[in-house]
């Protein structure tokens, strides 16, 4: 006899239920989260914000290319393994070494929990 495990109807929910909804569902690191949007900004974007958005979009595109090549992926996996090893000992030291003294990661004590996020941050640092 077969074993059947029914899926929960909310197992893979993401986004809003309607356009005017303020509760958004997302999955991060394998766990589903719900968060509410408070006071969303509806005005025009500043020029500096547009530049930041386009630079991040370029880093995401470059990350996809880097992760698609086996040799580059191996390089990044090695860098990420070294980052995690150093971060387990001292997170601030790891962030300063990989992202520089003036980085947001170093200032906020951020730990990059995914390889993709680490690569994007490294590419943003370089640009």
CSV table of N, CA and C in Angstrom, one decimal:
chain,number,residue,atom,x,y,z
A,1,UNK,N,0.8,-1.2,0.0
A,1,UNK,CA,0.0,0.0,0.0
A,1,UNK,C,0.9,1.3,0.0
A,2,UNK,N,0.4,2.3,-0.6
A,2,UNK,CA,1.2,3.5,-0.7
A,2,UNK,C,1.0,4.4,0.5
A,3,UNK,N,2.0,5.1,0.8
A,3,UNK,CA,1.9,6.1,1.9
A,3,UNK,C,1.7,7.5,1.4
A,4,UNK,N,0.7,8.1,1.9
A,4,UNK,CA,0.3,9.4,1.3
A,4,UNK,C,0.5,10.5,2.4
A,5,UNK,N,1.2,11.5,2.1
A,5,UNK,CA,1.4,12.7,3.0
A,5,UNK,C,0.8,13.9,2.3
A,6,UNK,N,-0.4,14.3,2.8
A,6,UNK,CA,-1.1,15.5,2.1
A,6,UNK,C,-0.3,16.7,2.4
A,7,UNK,N,-0.2,17.6,1.4
A,7,UNK,CA,0.5,18.9,1.6
A,7,UNK,C,-0.5,19.9,2.2
A,8,UNK,N,0.1,20.7,3.0
A,8,UNK,CA,-0.7,21.8,3.6
A,8,UNK,C,-1.0,22.8,2.5
A,9,UNK,N,-2.2,23.4,2.6
A,9,UNK,CA,-2.6,24.4,1.5
A,9,UNK,C,-1.7,25.7,1.6
A,10,UNK,N,-1.1,25.9,2.7
A,10,UNK,CA,-0.2,27.1,2.9
A,10,UNK,C,1.2,26.8,2.9
A,11,UNK,N,1.6,25.6,2.4
A,11,UNK,CA,3.0,25.2,2.4
A,11,UNK,C,3.9,26.0,1.6
A,12,UNK,N,3.4,26.6,0.5
A,12,UNK,CA,4.3,27.3,-0.4
A,12,UNK,C,3.7,28.7,-0.8
A,13,UNK,N,3.1,29.3,0.2
A,13,UNK,CA,2.4,30.6,-0.1
A,13,UNK,C,3.5,31.7,0.0
A,14,UNK,N,3.4,32.6,-1.0
A,14,UNK,CA,4.2,33.8,-1.0
A,14,UNK,C,3.5,35.0,-1.6
A,15,UNK,N,3.8,36.2,-1.2
A,15,UNK,CA,3.2,37.4,-1.7
A,15,UNK,C,2.0,37.8,-0.9
A,16,UNK,N,1.2,38.7,-1.6
A,16,UNK,CA,-0.1,39.2,-1.0
A,16,UNK,C,-1.3,38.4,-1.5
A,17,UNK,N,-2.3,38.4,-0.7
A,17,UNK,CA,-3.6,37.8,-1.2
A,17,UNK,C,-4.3,38.7,-2.1
A,18,UNK,N,-4.2,40.0,-2.0
A,18,UNK,CA,-4.8,41.0,-2.8
A,18,UNK,C,-4.0,42.2,-3.0
A,19,UNK,N,-4.3,43.1,-3.9
A,19,UNK,CA,-3.5,44.3,-4.1
A,19,UNK,C,-3.4,45.2,-2.9
A,20,UNK,N,-4.5,45.3,-2.2
A,20,UNK,CA,-4.6,46.3,-1.1
A,20,UNK,C,-4.2,45.6,0.3
A,21,UNK,N,-3.8,44.4,0.2
A,21,UNK,CA,-3.5,43.6,1.5
A,21,UNK,C,-2.1,44.2,2.0
A,22,UNK,N,-2.1,44.3,3.3
A,22,UNK,CA,-0.9,44.8,4.0
A,22,UNK,C,0.0,43.6,4.6
A,23,UNK,N,-0.5,42.4,4.6
A,23,UNK,CA,0.2,41.3,5.1
A,23,UNK,C,0.8,40.5,3.9
A,24,UNK,N,2.1,40.3,4.0
A,24,UNK,CA,2.9,39.6,2.9
A,24,UNK,C,3.5,38.4,3.5
A,25,UNK,N,3.4,37.3,2.7
A,25,UNK,CA,4.0,36.0,3.1
A,25,UNK,C,5.3,35.8,2.3
A,26,UNK,N,6.3,35.2,2.9
A,26,UNK,CA,7.5,34.9,2.2
A,26,UNK,C,8.2,33.7,2.9
A,27,UNK,N,9.1,33.1,2.1
A,27,UNK,CA,9.9,32.0,2.7
A,27,UNK,C,11.3,32.3,2.7
A,28,UNK,N,11.9,32.2,3.9
A,28,UNK,CA,13.3,32.6,4.0
A,28,UNK,C,14.0,31.4,4.7
A,29,UNK,N,15.1,30.9,4.1
A,29,UNK,CA,15.8,29.8,4.7
A,29,UNK,C,14.9,28.6,5.1
A,30,UNK,N,13.9,28.3,4.2
A,30,UNK,CA,13.1,27.2,4.4
A,30,UNK,C,11.9,27.4,5.4
A,31,UNK,N,11.8,28.5,5.9
A,31,UNK,CA,10.7,28.8,6.9
A,31,UNK,C,9.8,29.9,6.3
A,32,UNK,N,8.5,29.7,6.5
A,32,UNK,CA,7.5,30.7,6.0
A,32,UNK,C,7.3,31.8,7.0
A,33,UNK,N,7.3,33.0,6.6
A,33,UNK,CA,7.1,34.2,7.5
A,33,UNK,C,6.0,35.1,6.9
A,34,UNK,N,5.3,35.7,7.8
A,34,UNK,CA,4.3,36.7,7.5
A,34,UNK,C,4.7,38.0,8.1
A,35,UNK,N,4.6,39.1,7.3
A,35,UNK,CA,5.0,40.3,7.9
A,35,UNK,C,4.0,41.4,7.4
A,36,UNK,N,3.8,42.4,8.2
A,36,UNK,CA,2.9,43.5,7.8
A,36,UNK,C,3.6,44.7,7.3
A,37,UNK,N,3.1,45.4,6.3
A,37,UNK,CA,3.7,46.6,5.7
A,37,UNK,C,3.0,47.8,6.4
A,38,UNK,N,3.8,48.6,7.1
A,38,UNK,CA,3.3,49.7,7.8
A,38,UNK,C,3.8,51.0,7.1
A,39,UNK,N,3.0,51.9,6.9
A,39,UNK,CA,3.3,53.2,6.2
A,39,UNK,C,4.2,53.1,5.0
A,40,UNK,N,3.7,52.4,4.0
A,40,UNK,CA,4.5,52.3,2.8
A,40,UNK,C,4.7,53.6,2.1
A,41,UNK,N,5.8,53.8,1.5
A,41,UNK,CA,6.2,55.1,0.8
A,41,UNK,C,5.6,55.0,-0.6
A,42,UNK,N,4.8,56.0,-1.0
A,42,UNK,CA,4.2,56.0,-2.3
A,42,UNK,C,4.7,57.1,-3.2
A,43,UNK,N,5.6,57.9,-2.7
A,43,UNK,CA,6.2,59.0,-3.5
A,43,UNK,C,7.2,58.5,-4.6
A,44,UNK,N,7.7,59.5,-5.3
A,44,UNK,CA,8.7,59.1,-6.3
A,44,UNK,C,10.0,58.7,-5.7
A,45,UNK,N,10.8,57.9,-6.4
A,45,UNK,CA,12.1,57.4,-5.9
A,45,UNK,C,13.1,58.5,-6.2
A,46,UNK,N,14.0,58.7,-5.2
A,46,UNK,CA,15.1,59.6,-5.4
A,46,UNK,C,16.1,59.0,-6.4
A,47,UNK,N,16.9,59.9,-7.0
A,47,UNK,CA,17.9,59.4,-8.0
A,47,UNK,C,18.9,58.5,-7.3
A,48,UNK,N,19.3,58.8,-6.1
A,48,UNK,CA,20.3,57.9,-5.4
A,48,UNK,C,19.7,56.5,-5.2
A,49,UNK,N,18.4,56.5,-4.9
A,49,UNK,CA,17.7,55.2,-4.6
A,49,UNK,C,17.6,54.4,-5.9
A,50,UNK,N,17.3,55.1,-7.0
A,50,UNK,CA,17.3,54.4,-8.3
A,50,UNK,C,18.6,53.8,-8.7
A,51,UNK,N,19.7,54.5,-8.4
A,51,UNK,CA,21.0,54.0,-8.6
A,51,UNK,C,21.3,52.7,-7.8
A,52,UNK,N,20.9,52.8,-6.5
A,52,UNK,CA,21.1,51.7,-5.6
A,52,UNK,C,20.3,50.4,-6.1
A,53,UNK,N,19.1,50.6,-6.5
A,53,UNK,CA,18.3,49.5,-7.0
A,53,UNK,C,18.9,48.9,-8.2
A,54,UNK,N,19.3,49.8,-9.2
A,54,UNK,CA,19.9,49.2,-10.4
A,54,UNK,C,21.2,48.5,-10.1
A,55,UNK,N,22.0,49.0,-9.2
A,55,UNK,CA,23.3,48.4,-8.8
A,55,UNK,C,23.0,47.0,-8.2
A,56,UNK,N,22.0,46.9,-7.4
A,56,UNK,CA,21.6,45.6,-6.8
A,56,UNK,C,21.1,44.7,-7.8
A,57,UNK,N,20.3,45.2,-8.8
A,57,UNK,CA,19.8,44.3,-9.8
A,57,UNK,C,21.0,43.7,-10.7
A,58,UNK,N,22.0,44.6,-11.0
A,58,UNK,CA,23.1,44.1,-11.7
A,58,UNK,C,23.9,43.0,-10.9
A,59,UNK,N,24.0,43.2,-9.6
A,59,UNK,CA,24.7,42.3,-8.8
A,59,UNK,C,24.0,40.9,-8.8
A,60,UNK,N,22.7,41.0,-8.7
A,60,UNK,CA,21.9,39.7,-8.8
A,60,UNK,C,22.1,39.0,-10.1
A,61,UNK,N,22.1,39.8,-11.2
A,61,UNK,CA,22.3,39.1,-12.5
A,61,UNK,C,23.7,38.5,-12.6
A,62,UNK,N,24.7,39.2,-12.1
A,62,UNK,CA,26.1,38.7,-12.1
A,62,UNK,C,26.2,37.5,-11.2
A,63,UNK,N,25.5,37.5,-10.1
A,63,UNK,CA,25.5,36.3,-9.2
A,63,UNK,C,24.9,35.1,-9.9
A,64,UNK,N,23.9,35.3,-10.6
A,64,UNK,CA,23.3,34.1,-11.4
A,64,UNK,C,24.3,33.6,-12.4
A,65,UNK,N,25.0,34.5,-13.1
A,65,UNK,CA,26.1,34.0,-14.0
A,65,UNK,C,27.2,33.3,-13.2
A,66,UNK,N,27.6,33.9,-12.1
A,66,UNK,CA,28.7,33.3,-11.3
A,66,UNK,C,28.3,31.9,-10.8
A,67,UNK,N,27.1,31.7,-10.4
A,67,UNK,CA,26.6,30.4,-9.8
A,67,UNK,C,26.4,29.4,-10.9
A,68,UNK,N,26.2,29.9,-12.2
A,68,UNK,CA,26.0,29.0,-13.3
A,68,UNK,C,27.3,28.3,-13.8
A,69,UNK,N,28.4,28.9,-13.5
A,69,UNK,CA,29.7,28.4,-14.0
A,69,UNK,C,30.3,27.5,-12.8
A,70,UNK,N,30.7,26.3,-13.1
A,70,UNK,CA,31.2,25.4,-12.1
A,70,UNK,C,32.4,25.9,-11.4
A,71,UNK,N,33.4,26.4,-12.2
A,71,UNK,CA,34.6,26.9,-11.6
A,71,UNK,C,34.4,28.0,-10.7
A,72,UNK,N,33.6,29.0,-11.1
A,72,UNK,CA,33.3,30.2,-10.3
A,72,UNK,C,32.5,29.8,-9.0
A,73,UNK,N,31.6,28.8,-9.2
A,73,UNK,CA,30.8,28.4,-8.1
A,73,UNK,C,31.7,27.7,-7.0
A,74,UNK,N,32.7,26.9,-7.4
A,74,UNK,CA,33.6,26.3,-6.5
A,74,UNK,C,34.4,27.4,-5.8
A,75,UNK,N,34.8,28.4,-6.5
A,75,UNK,CA,35.6,29.5,-5.9
A,75,UNK,C,34.7,30.2,-4.8
A,76,UNK,N,33.5,30.5,-5.1
A,76,UNK,CA,32.6,31.2,-4.2
A,76,UNK,C,32.3,30.3,-3.0
A,77,UNK,N,32.1,29.0,-3.2
A,77,UNK,CA,31.8,28.0,-2.1
A,77,UNK,C,33.0,28.0,-1.1
A,78,UNK,N,34.2,28.1,-1.7
A,78,UNK,CA,35.4,28.1,-0.8
A,78,UNK,C,35.5,29.4,0.0
A,79,UNK,N,35.2,30.5,-0.7
A,79,UNK,CA,35.2,31.8,0.0
A,79,UNK,C,34.1,31.8,1.1
A,80,UNK,N,33.0,31.3,0.8
A,80,UNK,CA,31.9,31.3,1.8
A,80,UNK,C,32.2,30.3,3.0
A,81,UNK,N,32.8,29.2,2.7
A,81,UNK,CA,33.2,28.3,3.8
A,81,UNK,C,34.2,29.0,4.7
A,82,UNK,N,35.1,29.7,4.1
A,82,UNK,CA,36.1,30.5,4.9
A,82,UNK,C,35.4,31.5,5.7
A,83,UNK,N,34.5,32.2,5.1
A,83,UNK,CA,33.7,33.3,5.8
A,83,UNK,C,33.0,32.7,7.0
A,84,UNK,N,32.3,31.6,6.8
A,84,UNK,CA,31.5,31.0,7.9
A,84,UNK,C,32.4,30.5,9.0
A,85,UNK,N,33.6,29.9,8.6
A,85,UNK,CA,34.5,29.5,9.7
A,85,UNK,C,35.0,30.6,10.5
A,86,UNK,N,35.4,31.7,9.9
A,86,UNK,CA,35.8,32.9,10.6
A,86,UNK,C,34.7,33.6,11.4
A,87,UNK,N,33.5,33.6,10.8
A,87,UNK,CA,32.3,34.2,11.5
A,87,UNK,C,31.9,33.4,12.7
A,88,UNK,N,32.2,32.1,12.7
A,88,UNK,CA,31.9,31.3,13.9
A,88,UNK,C,32.7,31.8,15.1
A,89,UNK,N,34.0,32.2,14.8
A,89,UNK,CA,34.9,32.7,15.8
A,89,UNK,C,34.6,34.1,16.2
A,90,UNK,N,34.5,35.0,15.2
A,90,UNK,CA,34.3,36.4,15.4
A,90,UNK,C,33.6,37.0,14.2
A,91,UNK,N,32.3,37.3,14.3
A,91,UNK,CA,31.5,37.8,13.2
A,91,UNK,C,32.0,39.1,12.6
A,92,UNK,N,32.3,40.0,13.5
A,92,UNK,CA,32.8,41.4,13.1
A,92,UNK,C,34.1,41.3,12.3
A,93,UNK,N,35.0,40.5,12.8
A,93,UNK,CA,36.3,40.3,12.1
A,93,UNK,C,36.1,39.7,10.7
A,94,UNK,N,35.2,38.7,10.6
A,94,UNK,CA,34.9,38.1,9.3
A,94,UNK,C,34.3,39.2,8.4
A,95,UNK,N,33.3,40.0,8.8
A,95,UNK,CA,32.7,41.0,8.0
A,95,UNK,C,33.8,42.0,7.6
A,96,UNK,N,34.6,42.4,8.5
A,96,UNK,CA,35.7,43.4,8.1
A,96,UNK,C,36.6,42.8,7.0
A,97,UNK,N,36.9,41.6,7.2
A,97,UNK,CA,37.9,40.9,6.2
A,97,UNK,C,37.3,40.8,4.9
A,98,UNK,N,36.0,40.3,4.8
A,98,UNK,CA,35.4,40.0,3.5
A,98,UNK,C,34.7,41.2,2.9
A,99,UNK,N,34.3,42.2,3.7
A,99,UNK,CA,33.5,43.3,3.2
A,99,UNK,C,34.0,44.7,3.4
A,100,UNK,N,35.1,44.8,4.2
A,100,UNK,CA,35.7,46.0,4.5
A,100,UNK,C,35.2,46.7,5.7
A,101,UNK,N,36.0,47.7,6.2
A,101,UNK,CA,35.6,48.4,7.5
A,101,UNK,C,34.4,49.2,7.4
A,102,UNK,N,34.1,49.8,6.2
A,102,UNK,CA,33.0,50.7,6.1
A,102,UNK,C,31.7,50.1,5.6
A,103,UNK,N,31.7,48.8,5.5
A,103,UNK,CA,30.5,48.1,5.0
A,103,UNK,C,29.3,48.1,6.0
A,104,UNK,N,28.1,47.9,5.4
A,104,UNK,CA,26.9,47.8,6.2
A,104,UNK,C,27.0,46.5,7.1
A,105,UNK,N,27.5,45.5,6.5
A,105,UNK,CA,27.6,44.2,7.2
A,105,UNK,C,28.5,44.3,8.4
A,106,UNK,N,29.6,45.0,8.3
A,106,UNK,CA,30.5,45.2,9.4
A,106,UNK,C,29.9,46.1,10.5
A,107,UNK,N,29.1,47.1,10.0
A,107,UNK,CA,28.5,48.0,11.0
A,107,UNK,C,27.4,47.4,11.8
A,108,UNK,N,26.6,46.5,11.1
A,108,UNK,CA,25.4,46.0,11.8
A,108,UNK,C,25.6,44.6,12.3
A,109,UNK,N,26.8,44.0,12.1
A,109,UNK,CA,27.0,42.7,12.6
A,109,UNK,C,26.2,41.6,11.9
A,110,UNK,N,26.1,41.8,10.6
A,110,UNK,CA,25.3,40.9,9.7
A,110,UNK,C,26.0,39.7,9.4
A,111,UNK,N,25.3,38.5,9.5
A,111,UNK,CA,25.8,37.2,9.0
A,111,UNK,C,25.1,36.8,7.8
A,112,UNK,N,25.8,36.5,6.7
A,112,UNK,CA,25.2,36.1,5.5
A,112,UNK,C,24.9,34.6,5.6
A,113,UNK,N,23.7,34.2,5.7
A,113,UNK,CA,23.3,32.8,5.9
A,113,UNK,C,23.2,31.9,4.7
A,114,UNK,N,23.2,32.6,3.5
A,114,UNK,CA,23.2,31.8,2.2
A,114,UNK,C,24.3,32.2,1.3
A,115,UNK,N,24.7,31.2,0.5
A,115,UNK,CA,25.8,31.5,-0.4
A,115,UNK,C,25.4,32.6,-1.4
A,116,UNK,N,24.2,32.6,-1.9
A,116,UNK,CA,23.7,33.6,-2.8
A,116,UNK,C,23.8,35.0,-2.3
A,117,UNK,N,23.4,35.2,-1.0
A,117,UNK,CA,23.4,36.5,-0.4
A,117,UNK,C,24.9,36.9,-0.2
A,118,UNK,N,25.7,36.0,0.1
A,118,UNK,CA,27.2,36.3,0.3
A,118,UNK,C,27.8,36.8,-1.0
A,119,UNK,N,27.5,36.0,-2.1
A,119,UNK,CA,28.0,36.4,-3.4
A,119,UNK,C,27.5,37.8,-3.8
A,120,UNK,N,26.2,38.1,-3.7
A,120,UNK,CA,25.6,39.4,-4.0
A,120,UNK,C,26.3,40.5,-3.2
A,121,UNK,N,26.5,40.3,-1.9
A,121,UNK,CA,27.2,41.3,-1.1
A,121,UNK,C,28.6,41.5,-1.6
A,122,UNK,N,29.3,40.4,-1.9
A,122,UNK,CA,30.7,40.6,-2.4
A,122,UNK,C,30.7,41.4,-3.7
A,123,UNK,N,29.8,41.0,-4.6
A,123,UNK,CA,29.8,41.7,-5.9
A,123,UNK,C,29.4,43.2,-5.7
A,124,UNK,N,28.5,43.5,-4.8
A,124,UNK,CA,28.1,44.9,-4.5
A,124,UNK,C,29.3,45.7,-3.9
A,125,UNK,N,30.1,45.0,-3.1
A,125,UNK,CA,31.3,45.6,-2.5
A,125,UNK,C,32.3,46.0,-3.6
A,126,UNK,N,32.4,45.1,-4.6
A,126,UNK,CA,33.4,45.3,-5.6
A,126,UNK,C,33.0,46.5,-6.6
A,127,UNK,N,31.7,46.7,-6.8
A,127,UNK,CA,31.3,47.7,-7.7
A,127,UNK,C,31.2,49.1,-7.2
